[in-house]
Backbone as a printed PyTorch tensor [residue, N CA C, xyz], in Angstrom:
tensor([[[-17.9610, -21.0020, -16.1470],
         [-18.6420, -19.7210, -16.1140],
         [-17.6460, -18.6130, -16.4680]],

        [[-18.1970, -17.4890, -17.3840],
         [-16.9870, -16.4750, -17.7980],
         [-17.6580, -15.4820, -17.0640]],

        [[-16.5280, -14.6820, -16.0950],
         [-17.5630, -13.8350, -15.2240],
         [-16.5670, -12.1350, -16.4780]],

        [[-17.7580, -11.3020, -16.4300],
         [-17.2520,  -9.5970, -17.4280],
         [-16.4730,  -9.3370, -16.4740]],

        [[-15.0900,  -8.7030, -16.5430],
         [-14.2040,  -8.2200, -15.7900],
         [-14.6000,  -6.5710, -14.9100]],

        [[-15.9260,  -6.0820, -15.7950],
         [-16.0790,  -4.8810, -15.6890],
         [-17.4020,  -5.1540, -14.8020]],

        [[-18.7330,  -6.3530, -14.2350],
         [-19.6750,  -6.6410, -13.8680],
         [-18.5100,  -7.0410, -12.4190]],

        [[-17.2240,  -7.6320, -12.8670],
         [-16.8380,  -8.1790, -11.3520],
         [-15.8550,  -6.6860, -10.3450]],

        [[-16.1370,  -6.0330, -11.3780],
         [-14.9660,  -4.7760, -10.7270],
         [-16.4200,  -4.0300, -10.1870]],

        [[-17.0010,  -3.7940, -10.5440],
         [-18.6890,  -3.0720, -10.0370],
         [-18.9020,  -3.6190,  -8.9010]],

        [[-19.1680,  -5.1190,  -8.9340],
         [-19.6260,  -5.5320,  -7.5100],
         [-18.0150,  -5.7530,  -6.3610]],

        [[-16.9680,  -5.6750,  -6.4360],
         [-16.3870,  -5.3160,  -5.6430],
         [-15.6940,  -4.0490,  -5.1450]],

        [[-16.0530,  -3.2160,  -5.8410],
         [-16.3560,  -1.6920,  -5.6180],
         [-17.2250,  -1.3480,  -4.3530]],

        [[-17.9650,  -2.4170,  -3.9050],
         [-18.7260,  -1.8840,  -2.5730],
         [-18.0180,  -2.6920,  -1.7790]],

        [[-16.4820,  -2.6940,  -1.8440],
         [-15.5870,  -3.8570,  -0.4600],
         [-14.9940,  -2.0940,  -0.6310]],

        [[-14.6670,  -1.4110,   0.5270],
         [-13.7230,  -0.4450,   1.0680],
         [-12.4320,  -0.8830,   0.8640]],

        [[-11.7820,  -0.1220,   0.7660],
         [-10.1830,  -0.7420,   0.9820],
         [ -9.2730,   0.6850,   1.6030]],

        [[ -8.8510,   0.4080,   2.2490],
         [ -7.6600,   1.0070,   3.0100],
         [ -6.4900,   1.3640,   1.5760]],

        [[ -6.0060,   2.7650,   1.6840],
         [ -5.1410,   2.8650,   0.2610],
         [ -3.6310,   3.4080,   1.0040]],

        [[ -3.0290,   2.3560,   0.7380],
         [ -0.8640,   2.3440,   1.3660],
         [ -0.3170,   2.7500,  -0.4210]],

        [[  1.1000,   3.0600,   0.5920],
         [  1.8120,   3.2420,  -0.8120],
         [  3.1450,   2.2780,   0.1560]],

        [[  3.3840,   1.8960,  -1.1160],
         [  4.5560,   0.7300,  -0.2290],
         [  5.7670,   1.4390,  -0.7530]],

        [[  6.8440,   1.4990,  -0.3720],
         [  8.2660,   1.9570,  -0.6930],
         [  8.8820,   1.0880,  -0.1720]],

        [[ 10.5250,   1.5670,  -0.9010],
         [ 11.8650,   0.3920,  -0.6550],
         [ 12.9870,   1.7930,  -1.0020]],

        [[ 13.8060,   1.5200,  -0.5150],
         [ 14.8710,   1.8440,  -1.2300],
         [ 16.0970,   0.9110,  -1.8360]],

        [[ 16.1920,   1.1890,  -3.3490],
         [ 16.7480,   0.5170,  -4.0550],
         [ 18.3750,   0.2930,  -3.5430]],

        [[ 19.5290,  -0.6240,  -4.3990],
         [ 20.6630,  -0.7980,  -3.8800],
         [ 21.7990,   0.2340,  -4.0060]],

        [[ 20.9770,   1.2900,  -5.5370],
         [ 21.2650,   1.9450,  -5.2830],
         [ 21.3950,   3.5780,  -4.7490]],

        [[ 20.2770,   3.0370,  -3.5860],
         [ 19.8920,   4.4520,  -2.6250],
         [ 19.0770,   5.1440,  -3.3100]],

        [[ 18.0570,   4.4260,  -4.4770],
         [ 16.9470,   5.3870,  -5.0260],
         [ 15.4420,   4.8890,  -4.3210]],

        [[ 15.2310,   6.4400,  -3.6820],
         [ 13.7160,   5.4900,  -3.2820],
         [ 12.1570,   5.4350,  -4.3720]],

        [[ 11.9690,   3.9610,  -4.2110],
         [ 10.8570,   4.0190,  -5.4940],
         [  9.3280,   3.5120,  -4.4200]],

        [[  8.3390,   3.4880,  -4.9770],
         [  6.9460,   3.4100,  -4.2380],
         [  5.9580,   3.2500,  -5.2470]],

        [[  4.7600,   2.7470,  -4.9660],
         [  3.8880,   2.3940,  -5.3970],
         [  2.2340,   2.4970,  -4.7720]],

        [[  1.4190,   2.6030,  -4.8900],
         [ -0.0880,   3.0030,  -4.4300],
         [ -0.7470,   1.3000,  -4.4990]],

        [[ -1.1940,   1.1340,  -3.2550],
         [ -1.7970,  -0.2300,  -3.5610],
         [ -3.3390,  -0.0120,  -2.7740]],

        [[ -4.2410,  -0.6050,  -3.4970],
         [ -5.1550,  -1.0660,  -2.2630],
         [ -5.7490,  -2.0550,  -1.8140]],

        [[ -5.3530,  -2.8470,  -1.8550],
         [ -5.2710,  -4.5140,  -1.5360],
         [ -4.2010,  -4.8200,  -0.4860]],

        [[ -4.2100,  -3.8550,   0.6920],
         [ -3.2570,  -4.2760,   1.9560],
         [ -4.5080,  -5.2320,   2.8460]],

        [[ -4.0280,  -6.1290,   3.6690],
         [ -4.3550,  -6.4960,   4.6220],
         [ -3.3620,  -6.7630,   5.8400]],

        [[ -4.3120,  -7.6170,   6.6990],
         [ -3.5350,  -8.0830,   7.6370],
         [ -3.9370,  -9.2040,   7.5440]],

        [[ -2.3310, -10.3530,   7.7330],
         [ -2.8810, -11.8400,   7.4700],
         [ -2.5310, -12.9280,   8.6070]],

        [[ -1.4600, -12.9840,   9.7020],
         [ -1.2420, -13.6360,  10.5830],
         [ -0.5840, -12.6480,  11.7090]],

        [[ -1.1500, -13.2760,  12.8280],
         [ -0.4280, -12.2930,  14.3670],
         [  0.6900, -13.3430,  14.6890]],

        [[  0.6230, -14.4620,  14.1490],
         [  2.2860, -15.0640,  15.1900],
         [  2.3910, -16.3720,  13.8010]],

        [[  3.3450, -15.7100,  13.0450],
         [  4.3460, -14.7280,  12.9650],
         [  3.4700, -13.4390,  12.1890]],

        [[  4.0830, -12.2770,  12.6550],
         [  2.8490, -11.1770,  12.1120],
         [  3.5800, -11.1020,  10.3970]],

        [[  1.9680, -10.8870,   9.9280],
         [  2.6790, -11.1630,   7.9130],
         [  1.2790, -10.3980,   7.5250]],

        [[  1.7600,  -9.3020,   7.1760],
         [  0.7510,  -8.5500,   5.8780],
         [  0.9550,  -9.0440,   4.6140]],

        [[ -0.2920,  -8.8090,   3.7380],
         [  0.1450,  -8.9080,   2.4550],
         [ -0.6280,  -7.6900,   1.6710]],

        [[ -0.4290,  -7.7120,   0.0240],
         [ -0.6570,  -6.5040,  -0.4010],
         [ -0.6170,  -7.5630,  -1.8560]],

        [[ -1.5240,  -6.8860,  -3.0640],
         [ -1.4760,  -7.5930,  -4.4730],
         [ -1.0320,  -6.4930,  -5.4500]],

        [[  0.0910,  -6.4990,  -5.9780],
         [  0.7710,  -5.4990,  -7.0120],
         [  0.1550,  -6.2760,  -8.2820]],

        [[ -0.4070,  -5.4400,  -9.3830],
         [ -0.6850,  -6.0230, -10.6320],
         [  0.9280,  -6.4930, -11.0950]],

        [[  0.4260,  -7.1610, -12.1040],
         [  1.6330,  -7.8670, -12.4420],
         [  2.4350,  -7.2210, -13.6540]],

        [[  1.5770,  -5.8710, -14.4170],
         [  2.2570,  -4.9170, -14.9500],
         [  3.0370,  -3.8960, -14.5190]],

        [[  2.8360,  -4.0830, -13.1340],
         [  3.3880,  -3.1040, -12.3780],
         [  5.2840,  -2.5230, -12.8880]],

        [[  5.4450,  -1.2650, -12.8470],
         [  7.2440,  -1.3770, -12.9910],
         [  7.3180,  -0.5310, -11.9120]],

        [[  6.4430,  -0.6930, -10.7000],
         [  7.3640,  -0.7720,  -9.5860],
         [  7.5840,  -1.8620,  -8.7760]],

        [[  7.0080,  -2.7470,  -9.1530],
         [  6.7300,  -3.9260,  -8.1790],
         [  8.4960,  -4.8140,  -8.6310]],

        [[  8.8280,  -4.7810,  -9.4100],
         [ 10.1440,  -5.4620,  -9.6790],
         [ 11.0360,  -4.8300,  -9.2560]],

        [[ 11.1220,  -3.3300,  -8.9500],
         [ 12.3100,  -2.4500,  -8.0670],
         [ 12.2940,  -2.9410,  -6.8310]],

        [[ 10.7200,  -2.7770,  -6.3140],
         [ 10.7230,  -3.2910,  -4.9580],
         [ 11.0580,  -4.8330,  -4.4130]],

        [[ 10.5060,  -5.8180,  -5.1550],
         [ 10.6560,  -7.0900,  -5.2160],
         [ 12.3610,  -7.2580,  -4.9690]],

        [[ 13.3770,  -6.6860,  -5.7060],
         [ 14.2940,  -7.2580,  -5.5390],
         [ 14.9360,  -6.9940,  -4.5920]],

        [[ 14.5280,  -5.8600,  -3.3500],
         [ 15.0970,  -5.5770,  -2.7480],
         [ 15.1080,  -6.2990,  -1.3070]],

        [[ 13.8740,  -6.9480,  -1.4790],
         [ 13.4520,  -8.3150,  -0.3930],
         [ 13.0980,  -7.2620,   0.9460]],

        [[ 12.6580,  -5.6300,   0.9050],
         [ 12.0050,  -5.2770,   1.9230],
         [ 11.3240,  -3.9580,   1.4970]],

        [[ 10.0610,  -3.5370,   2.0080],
         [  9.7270,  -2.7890,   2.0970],
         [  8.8690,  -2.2490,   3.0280]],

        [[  8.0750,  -1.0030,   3.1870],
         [  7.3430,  -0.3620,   3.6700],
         [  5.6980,   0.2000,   3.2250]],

        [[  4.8540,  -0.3480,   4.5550],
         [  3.3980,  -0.0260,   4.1940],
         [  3.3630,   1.3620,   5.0670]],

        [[  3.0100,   2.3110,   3.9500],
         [  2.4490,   3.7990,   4.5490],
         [  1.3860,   3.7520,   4.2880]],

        [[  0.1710,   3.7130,   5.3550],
         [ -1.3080,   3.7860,   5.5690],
         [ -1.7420,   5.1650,   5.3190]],

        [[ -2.2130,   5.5550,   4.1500],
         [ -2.3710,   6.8180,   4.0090],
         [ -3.2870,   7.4160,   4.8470]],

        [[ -3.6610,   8.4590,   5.3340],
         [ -4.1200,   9.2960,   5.9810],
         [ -5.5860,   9.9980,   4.7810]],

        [[ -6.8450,  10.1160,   5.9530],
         [ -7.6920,  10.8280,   4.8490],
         [ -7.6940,  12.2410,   3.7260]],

        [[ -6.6470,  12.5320,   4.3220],
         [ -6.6470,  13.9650,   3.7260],
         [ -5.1300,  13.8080,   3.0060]],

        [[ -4.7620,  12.4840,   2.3160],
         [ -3.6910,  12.2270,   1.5480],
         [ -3.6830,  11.8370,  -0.0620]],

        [[ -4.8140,  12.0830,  -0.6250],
         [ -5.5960,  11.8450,  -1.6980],
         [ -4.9410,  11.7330,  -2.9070]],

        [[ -3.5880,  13.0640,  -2.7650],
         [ -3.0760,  13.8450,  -3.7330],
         [ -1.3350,  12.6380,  -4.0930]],

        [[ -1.1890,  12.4940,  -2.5860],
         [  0.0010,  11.5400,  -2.1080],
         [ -0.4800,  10.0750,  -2.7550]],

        [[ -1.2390,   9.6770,  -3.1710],
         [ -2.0480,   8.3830,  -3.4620],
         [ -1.8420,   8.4430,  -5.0940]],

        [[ -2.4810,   9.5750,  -5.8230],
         [ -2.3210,  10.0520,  -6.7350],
         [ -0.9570,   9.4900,  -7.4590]],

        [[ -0.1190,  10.3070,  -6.6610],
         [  1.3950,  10.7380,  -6.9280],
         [  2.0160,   9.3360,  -7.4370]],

        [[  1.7510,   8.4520,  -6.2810],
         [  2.6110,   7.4050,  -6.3490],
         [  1.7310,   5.8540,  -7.3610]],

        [[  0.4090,   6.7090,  -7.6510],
         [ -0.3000,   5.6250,  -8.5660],
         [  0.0410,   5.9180, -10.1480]],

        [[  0.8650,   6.7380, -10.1790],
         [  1.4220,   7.3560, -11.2980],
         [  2.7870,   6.6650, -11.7380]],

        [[  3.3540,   6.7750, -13.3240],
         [  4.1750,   6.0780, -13.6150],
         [  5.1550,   7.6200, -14.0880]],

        [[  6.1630,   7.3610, -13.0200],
         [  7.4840,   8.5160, -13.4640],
         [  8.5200,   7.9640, -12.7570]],

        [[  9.4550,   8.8410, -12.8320],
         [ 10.9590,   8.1470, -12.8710],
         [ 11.5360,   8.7810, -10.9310]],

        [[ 10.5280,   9.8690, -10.4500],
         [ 10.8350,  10.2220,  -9.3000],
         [  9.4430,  10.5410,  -8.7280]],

        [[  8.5590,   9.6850,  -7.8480],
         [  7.5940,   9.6400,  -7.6860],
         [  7.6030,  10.8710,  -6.2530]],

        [[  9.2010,  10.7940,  -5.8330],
         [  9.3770,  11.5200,  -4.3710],
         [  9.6490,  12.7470,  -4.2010]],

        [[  9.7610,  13.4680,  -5.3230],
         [  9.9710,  14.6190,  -5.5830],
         [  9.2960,  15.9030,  -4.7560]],

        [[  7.5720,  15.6380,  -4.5470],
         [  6.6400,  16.5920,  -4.0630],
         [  6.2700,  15.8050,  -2.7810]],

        [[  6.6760,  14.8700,  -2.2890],
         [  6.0460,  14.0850,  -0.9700],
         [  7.2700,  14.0910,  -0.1720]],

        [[  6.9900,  14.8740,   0.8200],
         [  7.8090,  14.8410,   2.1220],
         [  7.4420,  13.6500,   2.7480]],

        [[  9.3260,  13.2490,   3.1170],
         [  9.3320,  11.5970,   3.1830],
         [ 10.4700,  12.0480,   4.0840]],

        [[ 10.7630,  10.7190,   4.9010],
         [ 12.4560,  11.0400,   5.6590],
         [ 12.3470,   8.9730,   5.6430]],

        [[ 13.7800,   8.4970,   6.2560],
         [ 14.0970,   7.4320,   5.7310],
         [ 14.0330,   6.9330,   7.1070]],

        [[ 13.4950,   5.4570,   7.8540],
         [ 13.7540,   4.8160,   8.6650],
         [ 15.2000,   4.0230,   9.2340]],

        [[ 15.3430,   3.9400,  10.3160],
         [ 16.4900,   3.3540,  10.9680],
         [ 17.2300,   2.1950,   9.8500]],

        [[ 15.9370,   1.6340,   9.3060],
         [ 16.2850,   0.5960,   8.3590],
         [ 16.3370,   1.1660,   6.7780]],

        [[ 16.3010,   2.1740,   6.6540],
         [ 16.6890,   3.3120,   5.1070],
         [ 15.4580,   2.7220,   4.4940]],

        [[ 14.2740,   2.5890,   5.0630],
         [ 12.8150,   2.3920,   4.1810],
         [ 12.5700,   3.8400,   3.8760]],

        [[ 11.9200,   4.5260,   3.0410],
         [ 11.0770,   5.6760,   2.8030],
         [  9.9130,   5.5970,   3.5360]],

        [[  9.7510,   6.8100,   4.4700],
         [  8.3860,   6.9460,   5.2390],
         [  7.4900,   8.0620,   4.9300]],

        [[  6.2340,   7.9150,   4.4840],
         [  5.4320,   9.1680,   3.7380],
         [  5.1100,  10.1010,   5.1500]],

        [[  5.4790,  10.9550,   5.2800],
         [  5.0710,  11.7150,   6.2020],
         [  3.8640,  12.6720,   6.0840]],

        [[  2.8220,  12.7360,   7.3190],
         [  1.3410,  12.2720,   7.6310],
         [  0.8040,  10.9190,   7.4060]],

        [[  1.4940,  10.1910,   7.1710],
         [  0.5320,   8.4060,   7.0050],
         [  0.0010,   8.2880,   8.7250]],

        [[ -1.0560,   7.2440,   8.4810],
         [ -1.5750,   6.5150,   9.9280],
         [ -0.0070,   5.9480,  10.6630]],

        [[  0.1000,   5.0820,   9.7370],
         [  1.2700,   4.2610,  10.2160],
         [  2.0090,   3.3640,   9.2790]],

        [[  3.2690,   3.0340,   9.6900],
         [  4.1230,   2.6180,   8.8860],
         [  4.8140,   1.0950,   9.2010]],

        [[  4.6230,   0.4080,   8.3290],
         [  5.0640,  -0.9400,   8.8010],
         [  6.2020,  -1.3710,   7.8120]],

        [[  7.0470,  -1.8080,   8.1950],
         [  8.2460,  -2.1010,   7.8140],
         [  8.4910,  -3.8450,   7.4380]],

        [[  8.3960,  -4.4530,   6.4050],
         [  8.3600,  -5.4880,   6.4830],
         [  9.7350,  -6.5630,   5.6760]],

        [[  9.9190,  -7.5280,   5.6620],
         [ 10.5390,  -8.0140,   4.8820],
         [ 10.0770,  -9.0500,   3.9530]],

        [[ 10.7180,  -9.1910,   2.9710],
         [  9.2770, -10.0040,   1.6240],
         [  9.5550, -11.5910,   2.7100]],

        [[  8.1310, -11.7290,   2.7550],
         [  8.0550, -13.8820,   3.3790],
         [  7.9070, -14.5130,   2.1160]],

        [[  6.7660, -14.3930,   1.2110],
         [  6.2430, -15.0240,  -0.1500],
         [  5.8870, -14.2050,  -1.3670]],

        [[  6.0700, -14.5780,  -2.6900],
         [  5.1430, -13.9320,  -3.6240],
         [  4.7780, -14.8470,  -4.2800]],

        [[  3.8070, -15.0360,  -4.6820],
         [  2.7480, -16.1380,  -5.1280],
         [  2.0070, -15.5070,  -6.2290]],

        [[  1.9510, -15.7910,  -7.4680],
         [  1.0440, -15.2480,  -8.6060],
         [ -0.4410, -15.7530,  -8.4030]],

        [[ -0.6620, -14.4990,  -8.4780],
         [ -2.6840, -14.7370,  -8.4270],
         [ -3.4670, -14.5060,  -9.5880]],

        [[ -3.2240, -15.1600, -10.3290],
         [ -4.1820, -14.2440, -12.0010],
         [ -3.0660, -13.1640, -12.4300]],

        [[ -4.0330, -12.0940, -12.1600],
         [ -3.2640, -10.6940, -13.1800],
         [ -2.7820,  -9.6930, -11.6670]],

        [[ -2.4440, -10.4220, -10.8060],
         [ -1.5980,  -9.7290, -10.0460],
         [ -0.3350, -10.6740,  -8.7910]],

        [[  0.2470, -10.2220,  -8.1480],
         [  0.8290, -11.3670,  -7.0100],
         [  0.3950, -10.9700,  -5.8130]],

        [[  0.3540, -12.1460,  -5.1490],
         [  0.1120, -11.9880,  -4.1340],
         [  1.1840, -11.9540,  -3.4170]],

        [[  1.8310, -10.7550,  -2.4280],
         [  2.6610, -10.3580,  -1.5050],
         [  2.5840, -10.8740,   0.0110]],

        [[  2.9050, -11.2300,   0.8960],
         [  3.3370, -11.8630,   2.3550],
         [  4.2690, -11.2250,   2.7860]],

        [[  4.4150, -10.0210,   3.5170],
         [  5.6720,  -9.8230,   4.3200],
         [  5.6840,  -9.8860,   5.4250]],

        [[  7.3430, -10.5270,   6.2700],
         [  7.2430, -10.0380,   7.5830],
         [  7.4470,  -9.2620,   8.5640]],

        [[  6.5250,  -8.8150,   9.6170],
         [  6.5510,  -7.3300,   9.9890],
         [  7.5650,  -7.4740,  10.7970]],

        [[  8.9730,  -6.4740,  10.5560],
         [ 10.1390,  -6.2110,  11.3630],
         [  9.7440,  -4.9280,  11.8510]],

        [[  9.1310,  -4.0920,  12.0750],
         [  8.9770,  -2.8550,  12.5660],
         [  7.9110,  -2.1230,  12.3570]],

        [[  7.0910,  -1.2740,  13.5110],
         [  6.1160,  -0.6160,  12.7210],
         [  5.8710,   0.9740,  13.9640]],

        [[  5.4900,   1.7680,  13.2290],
         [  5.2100,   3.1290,  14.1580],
         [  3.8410,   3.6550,  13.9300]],

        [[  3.3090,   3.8900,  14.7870],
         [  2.1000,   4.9410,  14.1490],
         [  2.2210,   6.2540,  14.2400]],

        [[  1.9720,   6.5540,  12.8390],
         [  2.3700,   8.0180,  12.7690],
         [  1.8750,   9.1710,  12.9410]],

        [[ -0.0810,   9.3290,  12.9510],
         [ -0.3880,  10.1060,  13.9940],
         [ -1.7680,   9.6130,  14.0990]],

        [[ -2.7420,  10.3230,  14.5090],
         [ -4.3560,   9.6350,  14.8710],
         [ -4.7360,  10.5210,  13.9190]],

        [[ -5.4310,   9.4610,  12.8350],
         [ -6.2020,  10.3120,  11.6060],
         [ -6.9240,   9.2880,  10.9320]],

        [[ -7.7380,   9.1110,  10.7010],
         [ -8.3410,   8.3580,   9.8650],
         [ -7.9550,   7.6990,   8.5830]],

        [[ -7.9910,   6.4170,   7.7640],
         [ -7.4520,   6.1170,   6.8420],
         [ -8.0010,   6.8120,   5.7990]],

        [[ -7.2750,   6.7620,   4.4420],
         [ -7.6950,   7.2660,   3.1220],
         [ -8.4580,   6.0170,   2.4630]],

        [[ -9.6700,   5.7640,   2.0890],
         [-10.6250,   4.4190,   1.9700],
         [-11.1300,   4.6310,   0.0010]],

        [[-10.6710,   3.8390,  -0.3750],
         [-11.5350,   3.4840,  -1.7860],
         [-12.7290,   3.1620,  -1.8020]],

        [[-13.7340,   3.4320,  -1.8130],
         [-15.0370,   2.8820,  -2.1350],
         [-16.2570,   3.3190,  -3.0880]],

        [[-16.3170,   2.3360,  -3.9380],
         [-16.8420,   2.5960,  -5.1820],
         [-16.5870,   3.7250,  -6.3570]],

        [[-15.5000,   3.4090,  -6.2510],
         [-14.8310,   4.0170,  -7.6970],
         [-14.1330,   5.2040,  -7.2780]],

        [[-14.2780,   5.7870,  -6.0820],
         [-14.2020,   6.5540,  -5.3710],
         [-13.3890,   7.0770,  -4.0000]],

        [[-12.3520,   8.2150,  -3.5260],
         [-12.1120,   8.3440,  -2.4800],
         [-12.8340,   8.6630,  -1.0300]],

        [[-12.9660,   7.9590,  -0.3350],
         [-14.0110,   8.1370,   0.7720],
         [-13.3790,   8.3280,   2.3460]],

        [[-14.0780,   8.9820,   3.5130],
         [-13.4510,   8.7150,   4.2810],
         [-14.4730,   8.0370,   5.4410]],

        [[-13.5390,   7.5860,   6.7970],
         [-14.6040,   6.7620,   7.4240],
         [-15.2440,   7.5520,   8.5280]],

        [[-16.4020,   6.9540,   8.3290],
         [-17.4800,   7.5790,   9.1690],
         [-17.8020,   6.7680,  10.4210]],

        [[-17.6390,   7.6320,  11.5610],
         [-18.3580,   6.7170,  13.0100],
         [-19.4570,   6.7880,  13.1080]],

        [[-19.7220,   5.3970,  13.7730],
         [-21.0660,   5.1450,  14.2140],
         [-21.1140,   5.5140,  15.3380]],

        [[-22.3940,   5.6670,  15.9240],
         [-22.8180,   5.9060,  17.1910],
         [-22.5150,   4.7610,  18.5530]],

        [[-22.3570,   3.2190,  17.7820],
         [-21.7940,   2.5240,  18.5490],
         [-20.5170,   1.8530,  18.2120]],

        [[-19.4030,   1.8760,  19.5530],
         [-18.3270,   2.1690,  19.5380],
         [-18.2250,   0.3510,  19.8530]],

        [[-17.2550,  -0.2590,  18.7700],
         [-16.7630,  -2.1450,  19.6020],
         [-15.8430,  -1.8440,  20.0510]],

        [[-15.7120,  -2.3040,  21.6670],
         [-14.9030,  -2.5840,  22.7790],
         [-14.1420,  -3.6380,  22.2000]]])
């Protein structure tokens, strides 16, 4: 079966996704980042997120070699910060107030929260990889709602009237 790339991007356009920008700092003390929205969460013991960088990516090989980086959970009202870093330039950090973790990760300041990981696996998936890291550290950075993709679109999340315990 040949499925249209553009019939399969339509119907998964109604899956939400949570939108991170992952950072590293390079070896040599340059910090580089990237906009993903394909974070999850994949095991609690040992805890391991993963995230899928296209495989054209030219940030994903800065970060890759550095064997660690950082998930900044963008915040709803970070739209512009999402933007920034889904963009291809040579200093993505220029206009985003950032300060550096204990472990010299780049931290987007206003994100939900920040997880600090070290690479476990990368595994090629088609036209992107699939990422595994493991979580060495994480903070939450304040109470705000995530920044959500849905359908082609920036969205934010809406409560329901009933709350899961």
């Amino acid at each position: 079966m040949t499925m249209n790339p553009a019939d399969f991007r339509a119907a998964m356009s109604h899956h939400p996704t949570a939108v991170c920008v992952i950072t590293t700092t390079t070896s040599e003390g340059k910090a580089v980042g990237m906009t993903v929205g394909t974070f999850t969460s994949v095991s609690l013991d040992p805890p391991l997120v993963g995230f899928f960088p296209d495989k054209k990516s030219t940030s994903w090989p800065r970060i890759a070699q550095t064997g660690r980086f950082c998930v900044n959970l963008l915040a709803e009202n970070q739209e512009e910060v999402c933007r920034t870093f889904a963009r291809q330039g040579p200093d993505k950090f220029t206009d985003v107030v950032h300060r550096f973790s204990e472990h010299g990760l780049p931290l987007v300041d206003g994100a939900v929260a920040h997880i600090e990981c070290s690479i476990h696996s990368v595994a090629e998936a088609g036209d992107h990889f699939l990422v595994l890291g493991e979580v060495d550290a994480m903070t939450i950075g304040r109470s705000a709602s995530p920044l959500i993709f849905h359908k082609g679109t920036y969205a934010q999340v809406a409560p329901t009237a009933h709350q899961v315990a």
